[in-house]
Short mmCIF file of C-alpha atoms in Angstrom, two decimals:
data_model
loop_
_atom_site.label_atom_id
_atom_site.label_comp_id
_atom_site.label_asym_id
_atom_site.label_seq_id
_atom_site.Cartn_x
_atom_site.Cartn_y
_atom_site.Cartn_z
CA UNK A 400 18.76 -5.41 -11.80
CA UNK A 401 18.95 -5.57 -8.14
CA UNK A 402 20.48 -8.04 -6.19
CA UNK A 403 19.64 -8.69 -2.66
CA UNK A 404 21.33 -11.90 -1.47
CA UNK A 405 20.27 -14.68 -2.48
CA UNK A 406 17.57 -13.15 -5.15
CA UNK A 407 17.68 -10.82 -7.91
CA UNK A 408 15.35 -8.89 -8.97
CA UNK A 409 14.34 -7.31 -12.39
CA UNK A 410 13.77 -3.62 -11.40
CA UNK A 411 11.56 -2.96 -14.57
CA UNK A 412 9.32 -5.53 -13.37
CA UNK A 413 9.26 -5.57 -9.89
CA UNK A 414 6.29 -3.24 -9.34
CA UNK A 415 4.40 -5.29 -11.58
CA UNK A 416 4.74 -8.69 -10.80
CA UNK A 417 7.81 -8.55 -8.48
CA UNK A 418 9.26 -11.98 -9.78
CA UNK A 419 12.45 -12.98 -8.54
CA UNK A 420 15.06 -13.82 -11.49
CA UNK A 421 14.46 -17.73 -12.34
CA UNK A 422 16.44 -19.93 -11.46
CA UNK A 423 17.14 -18.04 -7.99
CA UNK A 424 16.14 -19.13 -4.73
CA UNK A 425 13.60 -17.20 -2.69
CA UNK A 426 15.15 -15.21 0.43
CA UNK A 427 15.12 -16.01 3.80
CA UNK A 428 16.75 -14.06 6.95
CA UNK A 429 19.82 -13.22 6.74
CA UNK A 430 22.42 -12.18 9.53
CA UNK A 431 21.65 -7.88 8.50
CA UNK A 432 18.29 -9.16 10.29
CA UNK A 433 18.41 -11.81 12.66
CA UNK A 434 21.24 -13.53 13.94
CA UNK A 435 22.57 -16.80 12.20
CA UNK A 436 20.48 -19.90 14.55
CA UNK A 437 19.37 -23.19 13.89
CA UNK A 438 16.82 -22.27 15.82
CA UNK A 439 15.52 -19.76 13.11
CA UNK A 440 15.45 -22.32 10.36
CA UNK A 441 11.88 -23.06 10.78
CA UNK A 442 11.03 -19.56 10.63
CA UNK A 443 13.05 -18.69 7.79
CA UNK A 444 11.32 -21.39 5.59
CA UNK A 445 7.92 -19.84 6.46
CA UNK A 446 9.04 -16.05 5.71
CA UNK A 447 11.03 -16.91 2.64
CA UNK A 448 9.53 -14.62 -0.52
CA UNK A 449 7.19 -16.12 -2.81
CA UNK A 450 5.87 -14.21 -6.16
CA UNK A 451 2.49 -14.19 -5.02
CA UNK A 452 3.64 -12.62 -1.55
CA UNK A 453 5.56 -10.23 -3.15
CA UNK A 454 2.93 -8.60 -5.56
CA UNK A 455 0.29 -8.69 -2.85
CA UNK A 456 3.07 -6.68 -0.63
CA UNK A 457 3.60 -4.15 -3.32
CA UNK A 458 -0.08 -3.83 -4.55
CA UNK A 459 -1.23 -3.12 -0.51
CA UNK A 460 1.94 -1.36 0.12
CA UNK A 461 1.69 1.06 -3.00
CA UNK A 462 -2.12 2.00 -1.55
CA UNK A 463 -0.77 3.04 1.40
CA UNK A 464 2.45 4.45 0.83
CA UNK A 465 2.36 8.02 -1.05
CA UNK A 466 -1.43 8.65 -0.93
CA UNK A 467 -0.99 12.46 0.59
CA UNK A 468 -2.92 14.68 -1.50
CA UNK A 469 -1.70 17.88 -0.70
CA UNK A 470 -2.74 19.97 -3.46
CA UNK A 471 -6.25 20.21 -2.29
CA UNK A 472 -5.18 22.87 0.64
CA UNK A 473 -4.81 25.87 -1.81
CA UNK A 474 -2.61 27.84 1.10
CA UNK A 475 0.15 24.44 1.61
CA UNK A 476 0.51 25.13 -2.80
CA UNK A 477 3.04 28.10 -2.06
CA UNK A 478 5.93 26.49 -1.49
CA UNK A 479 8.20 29.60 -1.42
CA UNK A 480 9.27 29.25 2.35
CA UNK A 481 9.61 25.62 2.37
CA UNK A 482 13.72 24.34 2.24
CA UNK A 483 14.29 22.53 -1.26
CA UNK A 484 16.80 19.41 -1.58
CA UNK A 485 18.08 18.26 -4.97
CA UNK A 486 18.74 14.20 -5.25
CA UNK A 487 20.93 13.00 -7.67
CA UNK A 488 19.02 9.33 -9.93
CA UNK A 489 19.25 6.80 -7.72
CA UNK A 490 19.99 8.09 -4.68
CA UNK A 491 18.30 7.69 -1.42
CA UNK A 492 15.54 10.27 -0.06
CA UNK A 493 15.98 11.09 4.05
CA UNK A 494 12.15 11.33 4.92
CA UNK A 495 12.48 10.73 8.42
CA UNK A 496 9.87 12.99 10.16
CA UNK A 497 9.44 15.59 7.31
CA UNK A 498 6.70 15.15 4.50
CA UNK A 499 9.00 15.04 0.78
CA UNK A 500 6.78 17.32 -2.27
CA UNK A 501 7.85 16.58 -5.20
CA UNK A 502 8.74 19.47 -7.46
CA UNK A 503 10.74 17.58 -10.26
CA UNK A 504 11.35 14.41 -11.48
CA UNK A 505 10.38 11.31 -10.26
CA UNK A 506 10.70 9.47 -7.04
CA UNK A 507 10.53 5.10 -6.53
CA UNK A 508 9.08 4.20 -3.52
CA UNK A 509 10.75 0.84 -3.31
CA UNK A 510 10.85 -1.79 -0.26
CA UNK A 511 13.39 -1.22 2.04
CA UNK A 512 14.75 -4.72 2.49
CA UNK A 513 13.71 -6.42 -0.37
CA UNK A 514 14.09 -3.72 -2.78
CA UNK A 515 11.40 -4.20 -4.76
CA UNK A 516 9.71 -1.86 -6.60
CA UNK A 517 6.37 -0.19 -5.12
CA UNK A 518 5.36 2.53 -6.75
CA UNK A 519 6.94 5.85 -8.99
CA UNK A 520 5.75 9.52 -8.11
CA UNK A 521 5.93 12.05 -10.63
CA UNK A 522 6.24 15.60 -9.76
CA UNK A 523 2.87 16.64 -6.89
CA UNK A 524 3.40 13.52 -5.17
CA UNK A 525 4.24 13.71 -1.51
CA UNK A 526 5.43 11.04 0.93
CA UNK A 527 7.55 11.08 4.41
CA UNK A 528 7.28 10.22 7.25
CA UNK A 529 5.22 12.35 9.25
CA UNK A 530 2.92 10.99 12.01
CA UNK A 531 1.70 14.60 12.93
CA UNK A 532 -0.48 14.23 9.88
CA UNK A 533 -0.81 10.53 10.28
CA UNK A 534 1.57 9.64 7.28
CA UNK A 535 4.25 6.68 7.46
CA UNK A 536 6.25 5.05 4.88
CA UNK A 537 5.74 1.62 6.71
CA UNK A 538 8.28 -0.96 5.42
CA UNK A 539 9.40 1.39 2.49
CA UNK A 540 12.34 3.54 1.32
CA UNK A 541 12.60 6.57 -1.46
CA UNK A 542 14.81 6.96 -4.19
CA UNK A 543 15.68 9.89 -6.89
CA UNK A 544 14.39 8.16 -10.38
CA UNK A 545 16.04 8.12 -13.52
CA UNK A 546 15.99 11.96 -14.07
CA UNK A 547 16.69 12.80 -10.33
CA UNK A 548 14.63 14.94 -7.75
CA UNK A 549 13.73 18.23 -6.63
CA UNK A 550 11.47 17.89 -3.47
CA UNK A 551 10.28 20.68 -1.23
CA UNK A 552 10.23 19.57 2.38
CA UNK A 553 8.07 20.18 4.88
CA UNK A 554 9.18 19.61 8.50
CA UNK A 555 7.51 19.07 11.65
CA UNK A 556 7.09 23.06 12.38
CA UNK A 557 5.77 23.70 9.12
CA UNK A 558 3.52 20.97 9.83
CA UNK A 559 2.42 22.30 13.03
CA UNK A 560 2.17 26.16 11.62
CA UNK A 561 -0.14 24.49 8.80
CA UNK A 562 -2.27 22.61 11.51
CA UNK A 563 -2.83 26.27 13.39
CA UNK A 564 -3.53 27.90 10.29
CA UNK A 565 -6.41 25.55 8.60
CA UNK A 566 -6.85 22.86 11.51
CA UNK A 567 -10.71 21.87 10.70
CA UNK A 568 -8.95 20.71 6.28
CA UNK A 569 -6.20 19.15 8.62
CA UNK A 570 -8.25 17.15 11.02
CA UNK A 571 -10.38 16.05 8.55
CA UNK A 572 -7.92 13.98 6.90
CA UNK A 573 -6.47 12.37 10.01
CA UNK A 574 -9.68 11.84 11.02
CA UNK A 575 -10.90 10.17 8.21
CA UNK A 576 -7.61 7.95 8.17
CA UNK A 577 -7.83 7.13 11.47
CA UNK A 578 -11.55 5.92 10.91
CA UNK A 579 -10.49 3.63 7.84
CA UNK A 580 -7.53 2.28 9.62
CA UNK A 581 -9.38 1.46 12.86
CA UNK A 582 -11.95 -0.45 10.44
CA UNK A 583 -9.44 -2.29 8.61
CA UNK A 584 -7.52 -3.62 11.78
CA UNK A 585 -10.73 -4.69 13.39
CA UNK A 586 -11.57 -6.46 9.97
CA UNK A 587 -8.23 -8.01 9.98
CA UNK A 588 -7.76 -8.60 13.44
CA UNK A 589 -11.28 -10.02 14.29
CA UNK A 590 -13.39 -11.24 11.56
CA UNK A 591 -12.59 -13.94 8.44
CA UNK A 592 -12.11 -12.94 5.18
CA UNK A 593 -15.66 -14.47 4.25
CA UNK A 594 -16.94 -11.47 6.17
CA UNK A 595 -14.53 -9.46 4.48
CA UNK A 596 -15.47 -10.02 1.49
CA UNK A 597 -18.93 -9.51 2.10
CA UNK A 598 -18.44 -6.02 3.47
CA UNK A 599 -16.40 -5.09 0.48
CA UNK A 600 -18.68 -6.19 -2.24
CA UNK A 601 -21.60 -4.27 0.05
CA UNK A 602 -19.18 -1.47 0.22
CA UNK A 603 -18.26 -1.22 -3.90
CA UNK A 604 -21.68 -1.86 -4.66
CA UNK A 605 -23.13 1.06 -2.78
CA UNK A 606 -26.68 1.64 -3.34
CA UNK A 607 -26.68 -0.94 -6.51
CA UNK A 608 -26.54 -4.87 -6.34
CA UNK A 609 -23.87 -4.95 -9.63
CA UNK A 610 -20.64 -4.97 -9.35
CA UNK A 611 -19.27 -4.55 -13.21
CA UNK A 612 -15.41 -4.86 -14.08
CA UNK A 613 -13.79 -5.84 -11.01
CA UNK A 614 -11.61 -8.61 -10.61
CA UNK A 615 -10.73 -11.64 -7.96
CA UNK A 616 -7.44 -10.59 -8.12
CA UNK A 617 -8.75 -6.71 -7.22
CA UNK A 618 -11.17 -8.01 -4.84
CA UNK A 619 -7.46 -9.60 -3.00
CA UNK A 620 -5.83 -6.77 -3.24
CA UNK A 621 -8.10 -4.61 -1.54
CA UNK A 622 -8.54 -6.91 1.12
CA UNK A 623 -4.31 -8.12 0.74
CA UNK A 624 -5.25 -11.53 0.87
CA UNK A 625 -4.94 -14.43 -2.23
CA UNK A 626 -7.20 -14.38 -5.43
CA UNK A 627 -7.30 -17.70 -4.93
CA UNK A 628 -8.64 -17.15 -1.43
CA UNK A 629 -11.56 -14.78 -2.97
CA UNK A 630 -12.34 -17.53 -5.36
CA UNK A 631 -12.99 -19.91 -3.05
CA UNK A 632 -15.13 -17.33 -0.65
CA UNK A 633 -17.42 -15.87 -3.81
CA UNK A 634 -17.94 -19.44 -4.90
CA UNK A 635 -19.19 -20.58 -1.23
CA UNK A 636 -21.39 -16.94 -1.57
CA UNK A 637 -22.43 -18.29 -4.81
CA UNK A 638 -23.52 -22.03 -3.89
CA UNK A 639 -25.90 -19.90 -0.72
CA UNK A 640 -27.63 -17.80 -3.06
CA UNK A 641 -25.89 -14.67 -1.88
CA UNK A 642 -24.47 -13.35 -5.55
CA UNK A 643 -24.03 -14.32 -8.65
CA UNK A 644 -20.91 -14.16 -11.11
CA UNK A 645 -20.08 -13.69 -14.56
CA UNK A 646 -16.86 -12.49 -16.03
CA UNK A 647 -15.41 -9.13 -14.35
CA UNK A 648 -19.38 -9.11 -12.75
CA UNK A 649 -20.91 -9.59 -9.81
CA UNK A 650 -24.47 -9.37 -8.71
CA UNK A 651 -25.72 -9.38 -5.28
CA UNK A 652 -29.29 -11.58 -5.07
CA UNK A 653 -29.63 -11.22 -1.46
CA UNK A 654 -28.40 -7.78 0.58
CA UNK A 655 -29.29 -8.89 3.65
CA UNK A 656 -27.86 -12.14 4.15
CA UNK A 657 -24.60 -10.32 2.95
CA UNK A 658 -24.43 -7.94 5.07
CA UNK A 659 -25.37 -10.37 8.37
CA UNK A 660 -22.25 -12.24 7.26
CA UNK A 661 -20.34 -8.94 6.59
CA UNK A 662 -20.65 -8.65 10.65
CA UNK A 663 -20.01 -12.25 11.76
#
C-alpha cells in the first residue's frame, strides 16, 4: 500500500485500475507542488485524481514509457563494456540521461507523484532517460521490484559511439518516433476526437473495412481520451451511415466519408 497524502493506493492494483482506497478523498496540490493559496482552490478541484483519470494516465503512460527495443541491434546485445548497477527491491533507479537494460529482475515504472503503478519490466526491458535516442520517462520514476535489479547502463557516450557505429538502425527509430509524435500532437492539438477516431479506425482497419475484437475502452486508450467519449463519437458515426457495430466489431460502410472526417 502506498500512501501519498491524502490517498492511498493499493499497489497490486494500481496498474490495473489505479483506484484510490475507498473511503479516501481524491488528491489535490499540495504545498511539495504549489504553494498553499486560496487562489489555487479552483484549480485544485479541477486537477484532483479521479479513477477514470488515473487508468487512462497509466494505460497512455505505460505505451510510452519503456517501449525501447533494443535487442533488435545485434552489435548493442554485448553488453560486456557497459558499467552494471545492482538495486536493492524497492529502491529507486537514477535514469537521468543514461538508457537502464535490464539484466535481472524486474523493474516498476511507477508515477512519480502519484505513485501509481505503470507498468513492470522483466529482464530485456530498457528505459531512461535519453533524448539522444529520443527516449524520456515523461512524468514517471523506476524502482527495483520485488526480487531487485541488475541493469546495464548505457550513457550518453555509449550512446553516441553506438550512433557512429550503425547510424542509418539508429536514425530509423528516431525518425520513425519523431513522425508518430508529430502526428499525434497535431491530432491532439488541432483536430476533435470525432476526427480522431475516424483516423484510427481507418488506421486499424488497414486495407479491410472490419475491425474484430477491439474495444471502446481500447479505442480510448489509444487515443487517451474517455470510453464514454468513443461511445458517443461511434454512435454519431453510426446514426451517418459511416460504420456499423456489434460486440468487440466494427465495420466500416463508407471509407470515404471516414476518412474526409478523419481530416476535418
Amino acid at each position: 500500500m502506498i500512501r501519498d497524502r491524502n490517498v492511498r493506493y493499493n499497489t497490486k492494483t494500481a496498474g490495473r485500475n489505479a483506484l484510490p482506497e475507498p473511503g479516501v478523498n481524491s488528491l489535490s496540490y499540495d504545498s511539495n507542488h504549489l504553494p498553499a493559496s486560496p487562489k489555487l482552490a479552483n484549480l485544485s478541484r479541477s486537477h484532483r485524481l479521479t479513477d477514470k483519470s488515473i487508468a487512462l494516465s497509466a494505460k497512455t503512460l505505460s505505451s510510452l514509457v519503456g517501449d525501447f527495443q533494443i535487442n533488435r541491434f545485434a552489435h548493442v546485445r554485448r553488453t560486456e563494456e557497459l558499467a552494471r548497477q545492482s538495486f536493492q527491491p524497492d529502491e529507486p533507479i537514477p535514469c537521468q540521461d543514461i538508457l537502464c537494460w535490464i539484466k535481472r529482475g524486474t523493474v516498476q515504472i511507477r508515477h512519480s507523484r502519484h505513485k501509481y503503478k505503470i507498468k513492470s519490466l522483466s529482464a530485456g526491458g530498457v528505459f531512461g532517460e535519453m533524448p539522444l535516442l529520443g527516449q524520456t520517462m515523461l512524468v514517471t520514476e523506476a524502482v527495483a521490484g520485488p526480487q531487485g535489479a541488475g541493469i546495464a547502463v548505457m550513457t550518453s557516450a555509449d550512446a553516441a559511439r553506438w550512433i557512429r557505429t550503425d547510424p542509418i538502425s539508429v536514425i530509423g527509430l528516431i525518425g520513425r518516433k519523431l513522425a508518430e509524435t508529430e502526428w499525434s500532437y497535431y491530432r491532439s492539438r488541432f483536430q476533435r476526437d470525432d476526427s480522431r477516431v475516424a483516423a484510427l479506425l481507418l488506421n486499424v482497419a488497414g486495407n479491410g473495412t472490419v475491425i474484430d475484437g477491439m474495444t471502446q475502452e481500447a479505442l480510448g486508450e489509444k487515443l487517451a481520451i474517455y470510453r464514454e467519449t468513443v461511445n458517443t463519437i461511434l454512435s454519431e458515426l453510426c446514426s451517418l451511415g459511416l460504420i456499423q457495430t456489434d460486440k468487440r466489431k466494427i465495420t466500416i460502410l463508407d471509407k470515404d466519408l471516414l476518412k474526409a472526417l478523419s481530416e476535418f
